Amino acid sequence: MADLIERLRDGLPEEAVLTDPDVTGSYANDMASFCDAGAPAAVVLPRTVEQVQHVMRTATELRIPVVPQGARTGLSGAANASDGCIVLSLVKMDRILEISQVDRIAVVEPGVVNAALSRAVAEKGLYYPPDPSSWEQCTIGGNIGTASGGLCCVKYGVTAEYVLGLDVVLADGRLLTTGRRTAKGVAGYDLTRLFVGSEGSLGVVVRAVLALKPAPPQQLVLAAEFPSTAAACEAICEIMARGHAPSLLELMDRTTLRAVNAMASMGLPESTEALLLAAFDTPDPAADLAAVGELCAAAGATEVVPAEDAAESEMLLKARRLALTALEQVSTATMIDDVCVPRSKLAAMLEGTAAIGEEYGLTVGVCAHAGDGNTHPVVCFDAADPDESRRARASFDRIMALGLDLGGTITGEHGVGVLKKEWLARELGPVGLELHRGIKQTFDPLNLLNPGKIF
């Protein structure tokens, strides 16, 4: 231990190496439930690429595992420490290095907070679309590690669509540059995409070239209340089948709506079984909302309320923004699932999730990025009750199995981490799993980078 700390401090400022167990313990885990975390030997907070390289060279020489971290807002345990590891926190590498209006790119360090980047590019008339719900805290490096998404994915896609190039420190300390800063480029294998979603298991991202878009017009929002989730899902299928391109298409079930009502007194009717929110940022959003409103009414909506301006739109979105916070008030703990299914199977997913909640005697609320089929079932339980905790974990697994049975995936944007690695093996199959392990061996032959995660 003493040798490790001495070696780390040879290439890092003293204040960048933390060893006090009370301090290092606060870096041990992210926000996931049911994920074991160990006690790190040290936490390091580098500010330069060279310092990251020093950490990885030291780790390789001493055979010490390294767990890269961002803001630890993840929900899969991907940032959890292992016993005796070096936690490599990248939050101090938080500079926006370049914003180009001509090339429509931003070059950033991994610790840049998502919201800070979004605001910085907006000042130049540009737009960085990925917007996870934790965007005020989460970092670009963490977003890249988990290939995260957000409310706008239905129109603009997830983080992977915006990462053009990366600088990555490999396990042995070498610096690899991938990708490009041009609008087009097909030279060689797409190593950039390989690192996106790899959860720090292949290398440490120290710089990213991100694609930007022109700032869209101000979006307008519509809220539609439905007597059943099936009716709401019918409307979603019709909206997409008719070729509409909403900038947001979100769904909340009855359990979520009642939780929001209880917390914030939103005044939503107790008879509402599902609330659908649709938004457009087109040149004529009012016309698009009118067309979608007609489809909602035809599907059985009991109330359709289009916003007339930005202020009304934000008011309508308030309930969705409060959804997860409200469900956290239902019990002492929550497990947030992240199952994505084909849009055509969305009704079956929601109905099946409700049945699983009833079977296990648990409150399960669902909010969903409905436009891309990404559901977030939230299992509420009492963490102090062993039987209820057991039932929560069992119901969580049943929900993932349901998603796979419907032709979906175990995670749309939260990642695998510790929480879902057994399920990843089921989704990939034996051949896929073998190839994944081979890729890991090529990049990290000593298995030092985030060991025990993903598979």
PDB file of N, CA and C in Angstrom, residues 116-150:
ATOM      1  N   ALA A 116     -23.470  21.962 -18.510  1.00  0.00           N
ATOM      2  CA  ALA A 116     -22.529  23.046 -18.777  1.00  0.00           C
ATOM      3  C   ALA A 116     -22.174  23.090 -20.262  1.00  0.00           C
ATOM      4  N   LEU A 117     -21.972  21.929 -20.867  1.00  0.00           N
ATOM      5  CA  LEU A 117     -21.699  21.893 -22.299  1.00  0.00           C
ATOM      6  C   LEU A 117     -22.906  22.373 -23.092  1.00  0.00           C
ATOM      7  N   SER A 118     -24.082  21.900 -22.720  1.00  0.00           N
ATOM      8  CA  SER A 118     -25.299  22.293 -23.438  1.00  0.00           C
ATOM      9  C   SER A 118     -25.484  23.808 -23.424  1.00  0.00           C
ATOM     10  N   ARG A 119     -25.239  24.427 -22.280  1.00  0.00           N
ATOM     11  CA  ARG A 119     -25.397  25.882 -22.192  1.00  0.00           C
ATOM     12  C   ARG A 119     -24.314  26.614 -22.972  1.00  0.00           C
ATOM     13  N   ALA A 120     -23.094  26.089 -22.928  1.00  0.00           N
ATOM     14  CA  ALA A 120     -21.991  26.749 -23.630  1.00  0.00           C
ATOM     15  C   ALA A 120     -22.212  26.743 -25.138  1.00  0.00           C
ATOM     16  N   VAL A 121     -22.659  25.618 -25.691  1.00  0.00           N
ATOM     17  CA  VAL A 121     -22.874  25.576 -27.143  1.00  0.00           C
ATOM     18  C   VAL A 121     -24.125  26.358 -27.533  1.00  0.00           C
ATOM     19  N   ALA A 122     -25.113  26.435 -26.646  1.00  0.00           N
ATOM     20  CA  ALA A 122     -26.323  27.203 -26.938  1.00  0.00           C
ATOM     21  C   ALA A 122     -26.002  28.683 -27.125  1.00  0.00           C
ATOM     22  N   GLU A 123     -25.006  29.175 -26.406  1.00  0.00           N
ATOM     23  CA  GLU A 123     -24.601  30.577 -26.555  1.00  0.00           C
ATOM     24  C   GLU A 123     -24.078  30.872 -27.949  1.00  0.00           C
ATOM     25  N   LYS A 124     -23.679  29.831 -28.674  1.00  0.00           N
ATOM     26  CA  LYS A 124     -23.173  29.991 -30.038  1.00  0.00           C
ATOM     27  C   LYS A 124     -24.175  29.511 -31.078  1.00  0.00           C
ATOM     28  N   GLY A 125     -25.423  29.347 -30.652  1.00  0.00           N
ATOM     29  CA  GLY A 125     -26.463  28.937 -31.584  1.00  0.00           C
ATOM     30  C   GLY A 125     -26.413  27.482 -31.967  1.00  0.00           C
ATOM     31  N   LEU A 126     -25.779  26.661 -31.129  1.00  0.00           N
ATOM     32  CA  LEU A 126     -25.642  25.243 -31.411  1.00  0.00           C
ATOM     33  C   LEU A 126     -26.342  24.407 -30.346  1.00  0.00           C
ATOM     34  N   TYR A 127     -26.398  23.123 -30.568  1.00  0.00           N
ATOM     35  CA  TYR A 127     -27.212  22.238 -29.729  1.00  0.00           C
ATOM     36  C   TYR A 127     -26.504  20.901 -29.558  1.00  0.00           C
ATOM     37  N   TYR A 128     -26.334  20.480 -28.294  1.00  0.00           N
ATOM     38  CA  TYR A 128     -25.843  19.126 -27.998  1.00  0.00           C
ATOM     39  C   TYR A 128     -27.027  18.340 -27.445  1.00  0.00           C
ATOM     40  N   PRO A 129     -27.623  17.444 -28.240  1.00  0.00           N
ATOM     41  CA  PRO A 129     -28.908  16.836 -27.872  1.00  0.00           C
ATOM     42  C   PRO A 129     -28.930  15.902 -26.668  1.00  0.00           C
ATOM     43  N   PRO A 130     -27.969  14.969 -26.469  1.00  0.00           N
ATOM     44  CA  PRO A 130     -28.143  14.022 -25.355  1.00  0.00           C
ATOM     45  C   PRO A 130     -28.357  14.727 -24.021  1.00  0.00           C
ATOM     46  N   ASP A 131     -29.427  14.368 -23.328  1.00  0.00           N
ATOM     47  CA  ASP A 131     -29.787  15.078 -22.087  1.00  0.00           C
ATOM     48  C   ASP A 131     -30.312  14.102 -21.037  1.00  0.00           C
ATOM     49  N   PRO A 132     -29.456  13.283 -20.437  1.00  0.00           N
ATOM     50  CA  PRO A 132     -29.926  12.383 -19.375  1.00  0.00           C
ATOM     51  C   PRO A 132     -30.629  13.165 -18.267  1.00  0.00           C
ATOM     52  N   SER A 133     -31.480  12.483 -17.523  1.00  0.00           N
ATOM     53  CA  SER A 133     -32.233  13.176 -16.475  1.00  0.00           C
ATOM     54  C   SER A 133     -31.316  13.773 -15.412  1.00  0.00           C
ATOM     55  N   SER A 134     -30.106  13.245 -15.298  1.00  0.00           N
ATOM     56  CA  SER A 134     -29.136  13.782 -14.335  1.00  0.00           C
ATOM     57  C   SER A 134     -28.199  14.797 -14.991  1.00  0.00           C
ATOM     58  N   TRP A 135     -28.648  15.476 -16.033  1.00  0.00           N
ATOM     59  CA  TRP A 135     -27.755  16.297 -16.856  1.00  0.00           C
ATOM     60  C   TRP A 135     -27.110  17.443 -16.085  1.00  0.00           C
ATOM     61  N   GLU A 136     -27.684  17.853 -14.985  1.00  0.00           N
ATOM     62  CA  GLU A 136     -27.074  18.917 -14.175  1.00  0.00           C
ATOM     63  C   GLU A 136     -25.892  18.401 -13.354  1.00  0.00           C
ATOM     64  N   GLN A 137     -25.734  17.074 -13.242  1.00  0.00           N
ATOM     65  CA  GLN A 137     -24.635  16.497 -12.472  1.00  0.00           C
ATOM     66  C   GLN A 137     -23.732  15.578 -13.307  1.00  0.00           C
ATOM     67  N   CYS A 138     -24.310  14.826 -14.230  1.00  0.00           N
ATOM     68  CA  CYS A 138     -23.538  13.802 -14.931  1.00  0.00           C
ATOM     69  C   CYS A 138     -22.509  14.425 -15.873  1.00  0.00           C
ATOM     70  N   THR A 139     -21.433  13.683 -16.118  1.00  0.00           N
ATOM     71  CA  THR A 139     -20.344  14.184 -16.942  1.00  0.00           C
ATOM     72  C   THR A 139     -20.356  13.546 -18.329  1.00  0.00           C
ATOM     73  N   ILE A 140     -19.705  14.222 -19.262  1.00  0.00           N
ATOM     74  CA  ILE A 140     -19.623  13.697 -20.626  1.00  0.00           C
ATOM     75  C   ILE A 140     -18.880  12.363 -20.646  1.00  0.00           C
ATOM     76  N   GLY A 141     -17.824  12.235 -19.838  1.00  0.00           N
ATOM     77  CA  GLY A 141     -17.114  10.957 -19.780  1.00  0.00           C
ATOM     78  C   GLY A 141     -18.008   9.832 -19.318  1.00  0.00           C
ATOM     79  N   GLY A 142     -18.820  10.091 -18.295  1.00  0.00           N
ATOM     80  CA  GLY A 142     -19.771   9.085 -17.830  1.00  0.00           C
ATOM     81  C   GLY A 142     -20.829   8.788 -18.864  1.00  0.00           C
ATOM     82  N   ASN A 143     -21.304   9.829 -19.566  1.00  0.00           N
ATOM     83  CA  ASN A 143     -22.283   9.629 -20.637  1.00  0.00           C
ATOM     84  C   ASN A 143     -21.722   8.736 -21.736  1.00  0.00           C
ATOM     85  N   ILE A 144     -20.444   8.957 -22.071  1.00  0.00           N
ATOM     86  CA  ILE A 144     -19.804   8.126 -23.092  1.00  0.00           C
ATOM     87  C   ILE A 144     -19.638   6.697 -22.584  1.00  0.00           C
ATOM     88  N   GLY A 145     -19.259   6.549 -21.323  1.00  0.00           N
ATOM     89  CA  GLY A 145     -19.050   5.225 -20.763  1.00  0.00           C
ATOM     90  C   GLY A 145     -20.286   4.350 -20.790  1.00  0.00           C
ATOM     91  N   THR A 146     -21.457   4.959 -20.604  1.00  0.00           N
ATOM     92  CA  THR A 146     -22.694   4.190 -20.584  1.00  0.00           C
ATOM     93  C   THR A 146     -23.558   4.396 -21.816  1.00  0.00           C
ATOM     94  N   ALA A 147     -23.075   5.188 -22.781  1.00  0.00           N
ATOM     95  CA  ALA A 147     -23.861   5.481 -23.994  1.00  0.00           C
ATOM     96  C   ALA A 147     -25.243   5.988 -23.619  1.00  0.00           C
ATOM     97  N   SER A 148     -25.283   6.962 -22.725  1.00  0.00           N
ATOM     98  CA  SER A 148     -26.557   7.411 -22.153  1.00  0.00           C
ATOM     99  C   SER A 148     -27.415   8.172 -23.155  1.00  0.00           C
ATOM    100  N   GLY A 149     -28.682   8.365 -22.784  1.00  0.00           N
ATOM    101  CA  GLY A 149     -29.637   9.007 -23.681  1.00  0.00           C
ATOM    102  C   GLY A 149     -30.307  10.198 -23.043  1.00  0.00           C
ATOM    103  N   GLY A 150     -31.641  10.157 -22.984  1.00  0.00           N
ATOM    104  CA  GLY A 150     -32.393  11.265 -22.417  1.00  0.00           C
ATOM    105  C   GLY A 150     -33.744  11.414 -23.073  1.00  0.00           C
TER     106      GLY A 150
END
